Amino acid sequence: MAYYLPSQRYLSTRGGSYNLGFEDVVLKGLASDGGLFIPEEIPPIPEFWGQQWLEWSFQELALQIFSLYISPSEIPTEDLKRIVHNSYSTFRSPHITPLVTLDQDKQLHLLELFHGPTFAFKDVALQFLGNLLEYFLVRRNEHKTDVEREHLTVVGATSGDTGSAAIYGLRGKRDLSIMIMFPKGKVSPLQEAQMTTIVEPNTHNVAVDGTFDDCQDFVKALFGDADINSTHKLAAVNSINWARILAQITYYFFAYATLVKAKGLRYGDKARFVVPTGNFGDVLAGFFAKRMGLPIEKLIISTNENDILHRFWQSGYYEKKPVHGQQANGGFAEDGAKAHPDGVRETLSPAMDILVSSNFERLLWFLAFQVDGQGDVAAKRKAAGERVKGWLEELKSSGGFGVEPAILDAAKADFESERVSDKQTVATIKTVYSTKCPAVDAVRSTKGTVSNEGYILDPHSAIGVTAAQRSIARAPSSRTQHVALATAHPAKFSNAVEMALKDEPGFRFENILPEQLERLHELPRRVTEFKKGDGLPGLRKLIRERVPAAGQHD
């Protein structure tokens, strides 16, 4: 008989779906009411863990954390263990996400999340998601004829790293096709090369003459379109897929364990985690870790000039363009102190050039559940879903919404925010490199992050370090440990790195390029261009021409 803990059953943030299992939410991606899936409860750290979890490997931690959210009746423990092993066997570092110290005196550390196949943090989640999808499909298709077999079409939008990480996670897998849309000319050349040089028949790259938000809107429209869903079974790989959030929880625990074992943190003392943030998925995983009981004092949201999240934490208004409140008008003009009239700004950190953060909806549900509603748990869940649905309808119709002080105060209890300009990003890359850190060169699993004893940050990671430095200045204790998340290898963003370091003695960009990335320019490419003006009908036509329907094969 199947048994599920509340943390192993899922509901929609907009109140239209309840009591779903893990396999359902992974394969659906997006709820039928347009909401995102979340567990009915966030599980606490089990008592039997004690302090032994501090000694577990990354893979052992992942298995234990995933087991809290996945019933063994859905994925038996041995199968889940094998999925975890396969997912992280592709990483270059034996620690998967190692922690290095940038400034011992200020107790500032960097969590390196770029040791996977595509040199970006999204590999941690998308290697896992790719193996999950294959596991579910193989099981469903056992003993079926070719005509009867289920075929899953994974669709996604990328502002940078998601596309290549998703394609590397799903390339060549049977009964799976993947179509990734990206804004033409608005991802780095290296990121585009990583995507378009994968030419397996089940991979499809689509360059859209628009923004990331246009691509994301197309993804959401496809999931809500009865026409395409009548022929193709769709799944999501963007961070709207719950499995991606789940996978990222692990490295918060692993980083804390490293602080205790190797960086002088006393068990139980709280640390601050600083997260470069665009779509809100990475920092949301930290929120889950914190609510599970990991000793996190604050999660610092670090935005670039596309600062809708920062403005929310300053003013209580979540708006695409208008800005309410004097708090949101402070700072430098180049920081995006006022919302840009044309929407998304193009910055040196393109993976964060996002106007609306999709995963913010998940946090809103938990804030509404915490603050609003009366009666039993079911009534409070229903009330939270209604609040979220109302806010998102207002965002769609009016371009934004505001929340009452109690909701904002609840958000501030767990989070702080910072906004970092391109100018400050470049300055931080330069400053960190010129401050020699010989200790970080002790073990290098991936070439290119250290040169002449100087650490080289990519622009997204530099935004996190800048925000961490500000947090250090205001932290309640000078002994507070800070962990900034390094989300990508510097070689993926050559323009920003060369802009910052071109005058540094002895620095040559070609010396930091890993061998795997050097070879990309020699490989053939495959990409389809798509005009935004062709709309959903044009996209349907493209999918039906290029992507197999159920019972067909690539």
Coordinates of C-alpha atoms in Angstrom, one line a residue:
M1 CA 0.0 0.0 0.0
A2 CA 1.4 3.4 -1.0
Y3 CA 2.3 5.7 1.9
Y4 CA 3.0 9.5 1.6
L5 CA 4.2 12.0 4.1
P6 CA 2.6 15.5 3.7
S7 CA 5.9 16.6 2.3
Q8 CA 5.6 14.0 -0.4
R9 CA 2.2 15.2 -1.6
Y10 CA 1.9 18.4 -3.8
L11 CA -0.5 21.2 -4.5
S12 CA -0.7 24.2 -6.8
T13 CA 0.1 27.7 -5.7
R14 CA -3.2 28.9 -7.2
G15 CA -5.4 26.4 -5.5
G16 CA -6.6 24.3 -8.4
S17 CA -4.7 21.1 -7.8
Y18 CA -4.2 19.1 -4.6
N19 CA -2.9 15.7 -3.4
L20 CA -0.5 15.0 -6.3
G21 CA 2.5 12.7 -6.2
F22 CA 6.1 13.5 -7.1
E23 CA 6.0 11.8 -10.5
D24 CA 2.9 13.7 -11.5
V25 CA 4.3 17.1 -10.6
V26 CA 7.7 16.4 -12.4
L27 CA 6.0 15.2 -15.6
K28 CA 3.4 18.0 -15.6
G29 CA 5.8 20.8 -14.7
L30 CA 3.1 23.4 -14.5
A31 CA -0.3 22.9 -12.8
S32 CA -3.5 22.9 -14.9
D33 CA -4.6 26.2 -13.3
G34 CA -1.3 27.9 -14.3
G35 CA 0.2 27.6 -10.8
L36 CA 3.4 26.0 -9.6
F37 CA 3.7 22.9 -7.5
I38 CA 4.9 23.0 -3.9
P39 CA 4.9 20.3 -1.2
E40 CA 1.9 20.4 1.2
E41 CA 4.4 20.8 4.0
I42 CA 8.1 21.5 4.3
P43 CA 9.6 18.7 6.3
P44 CA 11.9 19.4 9.3
I45 CA 15.4 17.9 9.5
P46 CA 14.8 14.3 10.9
E47 CA 15.9 13.7 14.4
F48 CA 17.8 10.6 13.4
W49 CA 20.2 12.8 11.3
G50 CA 21.6 14.2 14.5
Q51 CA 25.0 15.7 13.5
Q52 CA 26.1 12.7 11.4
W53 CA 24.8 14.4 8.3
L54 CA 27.8 16.8 8.5
E55 CA 30.0 13.9 7.4
W56 CA 27.8 12.7 4.5
S57 CA 29.0 13.1 1.0
F58 CA 27.1 15.4 -1.4
Q59 CA 25.4 12.3 -2.9
E60 CA 24.5 10.9 0.5
L61 CA 23.0 14.3 1.5
A62 CA 21.0 14.4 -1.7
L63 CA 19.6 11.0 -1.2
Q64 CA 18.4 11.8 2.3
I65 CA 16.9 15.2 1.3
F66 CA 15.2 13.8 -1.8
S67 CA 13.7 11.0 0.3
L68 CA 11.9 13.5 2.4
Y69 CA 10.0 14.8 -0.6
I70 CA 9.7 11.5 -2.7
S71 CA 7.7 8.5 -1.3
P72 CA 9.6 5.2 -1.7
S73 CA 6.3 3.9 -3.2
E74 CA 7.0 6.2 -6.1
I75 CA 10.8 5.7 -6.4
P76 CA 12.2 2.9 -4.3
T77 CA 15.3 3.9 -2.3
E78 CA 17.8 1.8 -4.3
D79 CA 16.4 3.3 -7.5
L80 CA 16.7 6.8 -6.1
K81 CA 20.2 6.1 -5.0
R82 CA 21.2 5.0 -8.5
I83 CA 19.6 8.1 -10.0
V84 CA 21.6 10.3 -7.6
H85 CA 24.8 8.5 -8.4
N86 CA 24.3 8.8 -12.2
S87 CA 23.3 12.5 -11.9
Y88 CA 26.5 13.6 -10.1
S89 CA 29.0 11.2 -11.7
T90 CA 29.3 13.7 -14.5
F91 CA 30.9 16.4 -12.3
R92 CA 34.6 17.2 -12.4
S93 CA 34.9 17.8 -8.6
P94 CA 34.6 14.9 -6.2
H95 CA 32.8 17.3 -3.8
I96 CA 30.3 18.3 -6.6
T97 CA 29.9 21.8 -5.1
P98 CA 33.2 22.7 -3.3
L99 CA 33.5 25.7 -0.9
V100 CA 36.5 28.0 -1.2
T101 CA 37.5 30.9 1.0
L102 CA 37.9 34.3 -0.7
D103 CA 38.6 36.4 2.4
Q104 CA 39.5 34.6 5.7
D105 CA 39.4 37.8 7.8
K106 CA 35.9 38.7 6.7
Q107 CA 34.8 35.0 6.6
L108 CA 33.6 35.3 3.0
H109 CA 33.4 32.0 1.1
L110 CA 32.4 31.0 -2.4
L111 CA 30.3 28.0 -3.2
E112 CA 31.4 26.8 -6.6
L113 CA 28.4 25.4 -8.5
F114 CA 30.0 25.2 -11.9
H115 CA 31.8 21.8 -11.9
G116 CA 29.1 20.1 -14.0
P117 CA 29.1 19.3 -17.7
T118 CA 28.1 22.8 -18.9
F119 CA 30.0 24.8 -16.2
A120 CA 26.9 26.3 -14.6
F121 CA 25.0 25.8 -11.4
K122 CA 21.9 24.5 -13.3
D123 CA 23.7 21.2 -14.0
V124 CA 23.1 20.3 -10.3
A125 CA 19.4 20.2 -11.0
L126 CA 19.2 19.4 -14.6
Q127 CA 21.4 16.3 -14.6
F128 CA 19.0 15.0 -11.9
L129 CA 15.9 16.0 -13.7
G130 CA 17.1 14.4 -17.0
N131 CA 17.6 11.1 -15.2
L132 CA 14.3 11.4 -13.4
L133 CA 12.4 11.9 -16.6
E134 CA 14.1 8.9 -18.2
Y135 CA 13.4 6.7 -15.2
F136 CA 9.7 7.6 -15.2
L137 CA 9.3 7.0 -19.0
V138 CA 11.2 3.8 -19.1
R139 CA 9.0 2.5 -16.3
R140 CA 5.8 3.6 -18.0
N141 CA 6.8 2.2 -21.4
E142 CA 7.8 -1.2 -20.1
H143 CA 6.2 -3.9 -22.3
K144 CA 4.6 -1.4 -24.6
T145 CA 4.8 -1.5 -28.4
D146 CA 6.4 1.4 -30.3
V147 CA 3.0 2.8 -31.1
E148 CA 1.9 2.6 -27.5
R149 CA 5.0 4.2 -26.0
E150 CA 4.7 7.6 -24.3
H151 CA 6.8 10.3 -25.8
L152 CA 7.6 13.4 -23.7
T153 CA 8.3 16.7 -25.2
V154 CA 10.3 18.9 -22.8
V155 CA 10.0 22.6 -23.6
G156 CA 11.9 25.4 -21.9
A157 CA 13.1 29.0 -22.2
T158 CA 16.5 30.2 -21.4
S159 CA 18.3 33.5 -20.7
G160 CA 21.6 31.7 -20.7
D161 CA 22.6 28.6 -18.8
T162 CA 19.3 26.7 -18.5
G163 CA 19.2 25.7 -22.2
S164 CA 22.7 24.1 -22.4
A165 CA 22.3 22.4 -19.0
A166 CA 18.8 21.0 -20.0
I167 CA 20.1 19.8 -23.4
Y168 CA 23.1 18.1 -21.9
G169 CA 20.8 16.5 -19.3
L170 CA 18.4 15.1 -21.9
R171 CA 20.5 14.6 -25.0
G172 CA 20.0 11.1 -26.6
K173 CA 17.5 9.9 -24.1
R174 CA 14.8 7.6 -25.5
D175 CA 11.2 8.7 -25.6
L176 CA 12.2 12.2 -24.9
S177 CA 12.5 15.3 -27.1
I178 CA 13.7 18.7 -25.9
M179 CA 13.0 22.1 -27.4
I180 CA 14.7 25.1 -25.9
M181 CA 13.8 28.7 -26.9
F182 CA 16.3 31.5 -26.3
P183 CA 16.3 35.2 -27.2
K184 CA 18.3 35.6 -30.4
G185 CA 21.5 37.6 -29.8
K186 CA 20.9 37.9 -26.1
V187 CA 22.8 34.9 -24.7
S188 CA 26.6 34.8 -24.6
P189 CA 28.3 33.3 -27.7
L190 CA 29.7 30.5 -25.6
Q191 CA 26.3 29.6 -24.1
E192 CA 24.7 29.6 -27.6
A193 CA 27.6 27.4 -28.8
Q194 CA 27.0 24.9 -26.0
M195 CA 23.3 24.6 -27.0
T196 CA 23.5 24.6 -30.7
T197 CA 26.5 22.2 -31.1
I198 CA 24.4 19.4 -29.5
V199 CA 23.0 17.8 -32.6
E200 CA 21.3 14.6 -31.4
P201 CA 18.0 14.2 -33.2
N202 CA 16.0 14.6 -30.0
T203 CA 17.3 18.2 -29.3
H204 CA 15.8 21.3 -30.9
N205 CA 17.1 24.8 -30.4
V206 CA 14.9 27.8 -31.3
A207 CA 16.2 31.4 -31.5
V208 CA 13.3 33.9 -31.0
D209 CA 13.6 37.5 -32.1
G210 CA 12.5 38.8 -28.6
T211 CA 13.4 38.7 -24.9
F212 CA 13.7 35.9 -22.4
D213 CA 10.3 36.9 -21.1
D214 CA 8.8 36.4 -24.5
C215 CA 10.3 32.9 -24.6
Q216 CA 9.0 32.2 -21.1
D217 CA 5.5 33.4 -22.1
F218 CA 5.6 31.0 -25.1
V219 CA 6.4 28.1 -22.7
K220 CA 3.5 29.0 -20.4
A221 CA 1.2 29.4 -23.4
L222 CA 2.1 26.0 -24.7
F223 CA 1.2 24.3 -21.4
G224 CA -2.1 26.0 -21.4
D225 CA -2.9 25.2 -25.1
A226 CA -5.4 22.4 -25.6
D227 CA -4.5 22.1 -29.3
I228 CA -0.8 21.2 -28.9
N229 CA -1.5 19.1 -25.8
S230 CA -3.8 17.0 -27.8
T231 CA -0.9 15.6 -29.8
H232 CA 2.2 16.2 -27.6
K233 CA 2.7 15.4 -23.9
L234 CA 4.6 18.4 -22.6
A235 CA 7.0 18.7 -19.6
A236 CA 9.0 21.7 -18.2
V237 CA 12.7 22.0 -17.4
N238 CA 12.8 25.6 -16.4
S239 CA 12.9 26.3 -12.7
I240 CA 9.1 26.1 -12.6
N241 CA 9.7 22.3 -12.4
W242 CA 9.7 21.4 -8.7
A243 CA 12.5 18.8 -9.2
R244 CA 14.9 21.6 -9.9
I245 CA 14.2 23.4 -6.7
L246 CA 14.5 20.1 -4.8
A247 CA 17.9 19.3 -6.3
Q248 CA 19.3 22.7 -5.3
I249 CA 18.4 22.3 -1.6
T250 CA 21.3 19.9 -1.2
Y251 CA 24.1 22.3 -1.7
Y252 CA 22.9 24.6 1.0
F253 CA 23.3 21.7 3.5
F254 CA 26.6 20.7 2.0
A255 CA 28.0 24.2 2.2
Y256 CA 26.9 24.5 5.9
A257 CA 28.5 21.1 6.7
T258 CA 31.8 22.4 5.1
L259 CA 31.7 25.5 7.2
V260 CA 31.4 23.4 10.3
K261 CA 34.1 20.9 9.3
A262 CA 36.7 23.1 7.7
K263 CA 35.9 26.8 8.2
G264 CA 35.5 27.2 12.0
L265 CA 31.7 27.5 12.2
R266 CA 30.3 26.1 15.4
Y267 CA 27.4 23.7 14.8
G268 CA 24.1 25.6 15.3
D269 CA 25.5 29.0 14.6
K270 CA 23.8 30.7 11.7
A271 CA 25.4 31.7 8.3
R272 CA 24.3 34.1 5.6
F273 CA 23.9 32.8 2.0
V274 CA 24.1 35.4 -0.8
V275 CA 22.5 34.3 -4.1
P276 CA 22.6 36.0 -7.5
T277 CA 19.0 35.9 -8.5
G278 CA 17.0 36.2 -11.7
N279 CA 14.1 33.7 -11.8
F280 CA 14.2 33.2 -7.9
G281 CA 14.7 29.4 -8.1
D282 CA 18.1 29.2 -6.6
V283 CA 17.4 31.4 -3.6
L284 CA 14.0 29.6 -3.1
A285 CA 15.9 26.4 -2.6
G286 CA 17.7 28.2 0.2
F287 CA 14.3 29.2 1.7
F288 CA 13.3 25.5 1.8
A289 CA 16.6 24.6 3.5
K290 CA 16.1 27.3 6.0
R291 CA 12.5 26.3 6.7
M292 CA 13.7 22.7 7.1
G293 CA 15.9 23.9 10.0
L294 CA 19.3 24.6 8.4
P295 CA 20.8 27.4 10.5
I296 CA 20.6 30.3 8.0
E297 CA 20.4 33.8 9.4
K298 CA 19.4 35.5 6.1
L299 CA 19.2 34.8 2.4
I300 CA 20.5 37.8 0.5
I301 CA 18.8 38.3 -2.9
S302 CA 21.3 39.8 -5.3
T303 CA 19.9 41.3 -8.5
N304 CA 21.4 43.2 -11.4
E305 CA 19.7 46.2 -12.8
N306 CA 16.6 44.1 -13.6
D307 CA 15.6 44.6 -10.0
I308 CA 11.9 43.7 -9.6
L309 CA 12.8 41.6 -6.6
H310 CA 14.9 44.2 -4.9
R311 CA 12.2 46.8 -5.4
F312 CA 9.6 44.4 -3.9
W313 CA 11.7 44.0 -0.7
Q314 CA 12.2 47.8 -0.5
S315 CA 8.6 48.9 -1.2
G316 CA 6.2 45.9 -1.0
Y317 CA 5.3 46.4 -4.6
Y318 CA 6.0 43.7 -7.3
E319 CA 5.9 45.7 -10.5
K320 CA 7.3 45.4 -14.0
K321 CA 7.6 49.1 -14.6
P322 CA 6.2 51.7 -12.1
V323 CA 8.0 52.1 -8.8
H324 CA 6.2 52.9 -5.5
G325 CA 7.8 54.3 -2.4
Q326 CA 11.0 56.4 -1.7
Q327 CA 12.9 53.2 -0.7
A328 CA 12.9 52.0 -4.3
N329 CA 14.2 55.3 -5.6
G330 CA 17.5 55.3 -3.8
G331 CA 20.9 54.3 -5.1
F332 CA 22.7 55.1 -8.3
A333 CA 20.9 55.6 -11.7
E334 CA 23.0 52.9 -13.3
D335 CA 21.8 50.5 -10.6
G336 CA 18.3 50.5 -12.1
A337 CA 17.0 52.7 -9.3
K338 CA 14.0 53.4 -11.4
A339 CA 12.4 50.7 -13.5
H340 CA 13.4 50.9 -17.2
P341 CA 10.5 52.2 -19.4
D342 CA 11.2 49.4 -21.9
G343 CA 11.2 46.6 -19.4
V344 CA 14.2 44.3 -19.4
R345 CA 17.7 45.9 -19.3
E346 CA 20.5 44.2 -21.1
T347 CA 23.4 43.8 -18.6
L348 CA 26.7 42.0 -18.3
S349 CA 24.9 39.2 -16.4
P350 CA 22.4 38.1 -19.1
A351 CA 21.2 35.0 -17.2
M352 CA 19.6 37.4 -14.7
D353 CA 18.1 39.7 -17.3
I354 CA 14.5 38.8 -16.3
L355 CA 11.6 41.1 -15.9
V356 CA 9.3 38.7 -13.9
S357 CA 10.7 36.0 -11.6
S358 CA 8.5 33.0 -12.1
N359 CA 9.4 31.2 -8.8
F360 CA 8.5 34.2 -6.7
E361 CA 5.0 32.8 -6.9
R362 CA 6.0 29.9 -4.7
L363 CA 7.3 32.1 -2.0
L364 CA 4.1 34.2 -2.2
W365 CA 2.1 31.1 -1.4
F366 CA 4.1 30.4 1.8
L367 CA 3.9 34.0 2.9
A368 CA 0.1 34.1 2.4
F369 CA -0.3 30.8 4.2
Q370 CA 1.7 32.1 7.1
V371 CA 0.0 35.5 7.4
D372 CA -3.5 35.0 6.0
G373 CA -6.4 32.7 6.6
Q374 CA -8.2 31.3 9.5
G375 CA -9.5 27.8 10.4
D376 CA -7.9 24.5 9.7
V377 CA -5.0 23.8 7.4
A378 CA -7.2 23.0 4.4
A379 CA -8.9 26.4 4.7
K380 CA -5.6 28.2 5.0
R381 CA -4.3 26.5 1.9
K382 CA -7.3 27.5 0.0
A383 CA -7.1 31.1 1.1
A384 CA -3.4 31.2 0.2
G385 CA -4.1 29.8 -3.3
E386 CA -6.8 32.5 -3.8
R387 CA -4.4 35.3 -2.7
V388 CA -1.7 34.1 -5.0
K389 CA -4.2 33.7 -7.9
G390 CA -5.4 37.3 -7.3
W391 CA -1.9 38.8 -7.2
L392 CA -0.9 37.0 -10.4
E393 CA -4.0 38.1 -12.2
E394 CA -3.3 41.7 -11.1
L395 CA 0.3 41.3 -12.4
K396 CA -1.0 40.2 -15.7
S397 CA -3.7 42.8 -16.1
S398 CA -2.0 45.8 -14.4
G399 CA 1.7 45.1 -14.6
G400 CA 2.1 44.7 -10.8
F401 CA 0.6 44.4 -7.4
G402 CA 1.3 45.4 -3.8
V403 CA 1.2 43.5 -0.6
E404 CA 0.2 44.6 2.9
P405 CA 2.9 45.3 5.5
A406 CA 2.4 41.9 7.3
I407 CA 3.3 40.0 4.1
L408 CA 6.3 42.2 3.5
D409 CA 7.5 41.8 7.1
A410 CA 7.2 38.0 6.7
A411 CA 9.3 38.2 3.6
K412 CA 11.9 40.3 5.3
A413 CA 12.2 37.8 8.1
D414 CA 14.0 35.4 5.8
F415 CA 15.4 37.6 3.1
E416 CA 17.3 40.8 2.4
S417 CA 18.0 42.3 -1.0
E418 CA 20.7 44.1 -2.9
R419 CA 20.9 45.6 -6.4
V420 CA 24.3 45.7 -8.2
S421 CA 25.1 47.7 -11.4
D422 CA 27.3 46.6 -14.3
K423 CA 29.9 49.2 -13.1
Q424 CA 30.0 47.6 -9.7
T425 CA 30.1 44.1 -11.2
V426 CA 33.2 44.9 -13.2
A427 CA 34.8 46.6 -10.2
T428 CA 34.2 43.5 -8.0
I429 CA 35.7 41.2 -10.7
K430 CA 38.8 43.4 -10.8
T431 CA 39.1 43.8 -7.0
V432 CA 38.7 40.1 -6.2
Y433 CA 41.3 39.2 -8.8
S434 CA 43.8 41.7 -7.6
T435 CA 43.5 40.5 -4.0
K436 CA 45.6 37.4 -4.2
C437 CA 44.1 34.3 -2.7
P438 CA 46.8 31.5 -2.9
A439 CA 44.7 29.2 -0.7
V440 CA 41.9 28.8 -3.3
D441 CA 44.4 27.2 -5.8
A442 CA 45.1 24.2 -3.6
V443 CA 42.7 21.9 -5.5
R444 CA 41.4 22.9 -8.9
S445 CA 38.9 20.5 -10.4
T446 CA 38.1 22.9 -13.2
K447 CA 40.6 25.0 -15.1
G448 CA 40.2 28.7 -15.4
T449 CA 39.0 30.2 -12.1
V450 CA 42.5 31.0 -10.7
S451 CA 45.3 32.8 -12.5
N452 CA 48.5 34.2 -10.8
E453 CA 46.8 33.5 -7.5
G454 CA 43.9 35.8 -8.3
Y455 CA 40.4 34.4 -8.3
I456 CA 38.3 35.1 -11.4
L457 CA 34.6 35.6 -11.0
D458 CA 32.0 35.5 -13.7
P459 CA 29.7 38.5 -13.7
H460 CA 26.8 36.7 -12.0
S461 CA 29.0 35.5 -9.2
A462 CA 30.5 39.0 -8.9
I463 CA 27.0 40.3 -8.2
G464 CA 26.7 37.8 -5.3
V465 CA 30.1 38.7 -3.9
T466 CA 29.3 42.5 -4.1
A467 CA 26.1 41.9 -2.2
A468 CA 28.0 39.7 0.3
Q469 CA 30.5 42.5 0.9
R470 CA 27.6 44.9 1.7
S471 CA 26.0 42.3 4.0
I472 CA 29.3 41.8 5.8
A473 CA 29.4 45.6 6.6
R474 CA 25.9 45.5 8.2
A475 CA 25.9 41.9 9.7
P476 CA 24.9 41.8 13.4
S477 CA 28.2 40.1 14.3
S478 CA 31.7 40.5 12.7
R479 CA 32.0 36.7 13.0
T480 CA 29.0 36.0 10.8
Q481 CA 30.1 33.6 8.0
H482 CA 28.9 34.5 4.5
V483 CA 28.6 32.1 1.6
A484 CA 28.2 33.6 -1.9
L485 CA 27.0 31.3 -4.6
A486 CA 29.3 31.2 -7.7
T487 CA 26.8 30.2 -10.4
A488 CA 29.0 30.0 -13.6
H489 CA 32.5 29.6 -14.8
P490 CA 34.1 32.9 -15.9
A491 CA 34.9 31.5 -19.4
K492 CA 31.2 31.6 -20.2
F493 CA 31.1 35.4 -20.0
S494 CA 34.3 36.5 -21.7
N495 CA 33.2 40.1 -22.4
A496 CA 32.6 41.1 -18.8
V497 CA 35.8 39.3 -17.6
E498 CA 38.0 40.8 -20.2
M499 CA 36.5 44.2 -19.6
A500 CA 37.5 43.9 -16.0
L501 CA 40.9 42.2 -16.3
K502 CA 42.3 43.3 -19.6
D503 CA 44.8 45.6 -18.0
E504 CA 45.9 43.2 -15.3
P505 CA 49.5 42.1 -15.7
G506 CA 49.9 38.6 -17.0
F507 CA 46.1 38.0 -17.5
R508 CA 45.2 36.3 -20.8
F509 CA 41.7 35.1 -21.3
E510 CA 42.7 32.1 -23.4
N511 CA 44.6 30.8 -20.4
I512 CA 41.4 30.3 -18.4
L513 CA 39.4 28.6 -21.1
P514 CA 38.7 24.9 -20.2
E515 CA 39.5 22.4 -22.9
Q516 CA 35.9 21.3 -23.2
L517 CA 34.9 24.8 -24.1
E518 CA 37.9 25.5 -26.4
R519 CA 36.7 22.8 -28.8
L520 CA 33.1 24.1 -29.3
H521 CA 34.0 26.5 -32.2
E522 CA 35.1 23.5 -34.2
L523 CA 31.7 21.7 -34.0
P524 CA 28.7 21.9 -36.4
R525 CA 25.6 23.7 -35.2
R526 CA 21.9 23.3 -35.5
V527 CA 19.3 26.0 -34.7
T528 CA 15.9 27.2 -36.0
E529 CA 15.0 30.8 -36.0
F530 CA 11.4 31.8 -35.0
K531 CA 9.6 35.1 -35.4
K532 CA 7.8 36.3 -32.2
G533 CA 5.1 37.7 -34.4
D534 CA 4.1 34.2 -35.6
G535 CA 2.7 33.7 -32.2
L536 CA 1.4 30.5 -30.7
P537 CA 0.0 29.2 -34.0
G538 CA 3.4 29.4 -35.6
L539 CA 5.0 27.7 -32.7
R540 CA 2.5 24.8 -32.8
K541 CA 3.3 24.4 -36.5
L542 CA 7.0 24.3 -35.7
I543 CA 6.6 21.7 -33.0
R544 CA 4.5 19.4 -35.2
E545 CA 7.0 19.6 -38.0
R546 CA 10.1 19.0 -35.9
V547 CA 9.1 17.1 -32.7
P548 CA 7.5 13.6 -32.6
A549 CA 4.1 13.2 -31.1
A550 CA 3.1 10.3 -28.9
G551 CA 3.8 6.9 -30.6
Q552 CA 6.4 8.5 -32.9
H553 CA 10.2 8.6 -32.5
D554 CA 13.1 11.0 -33.3

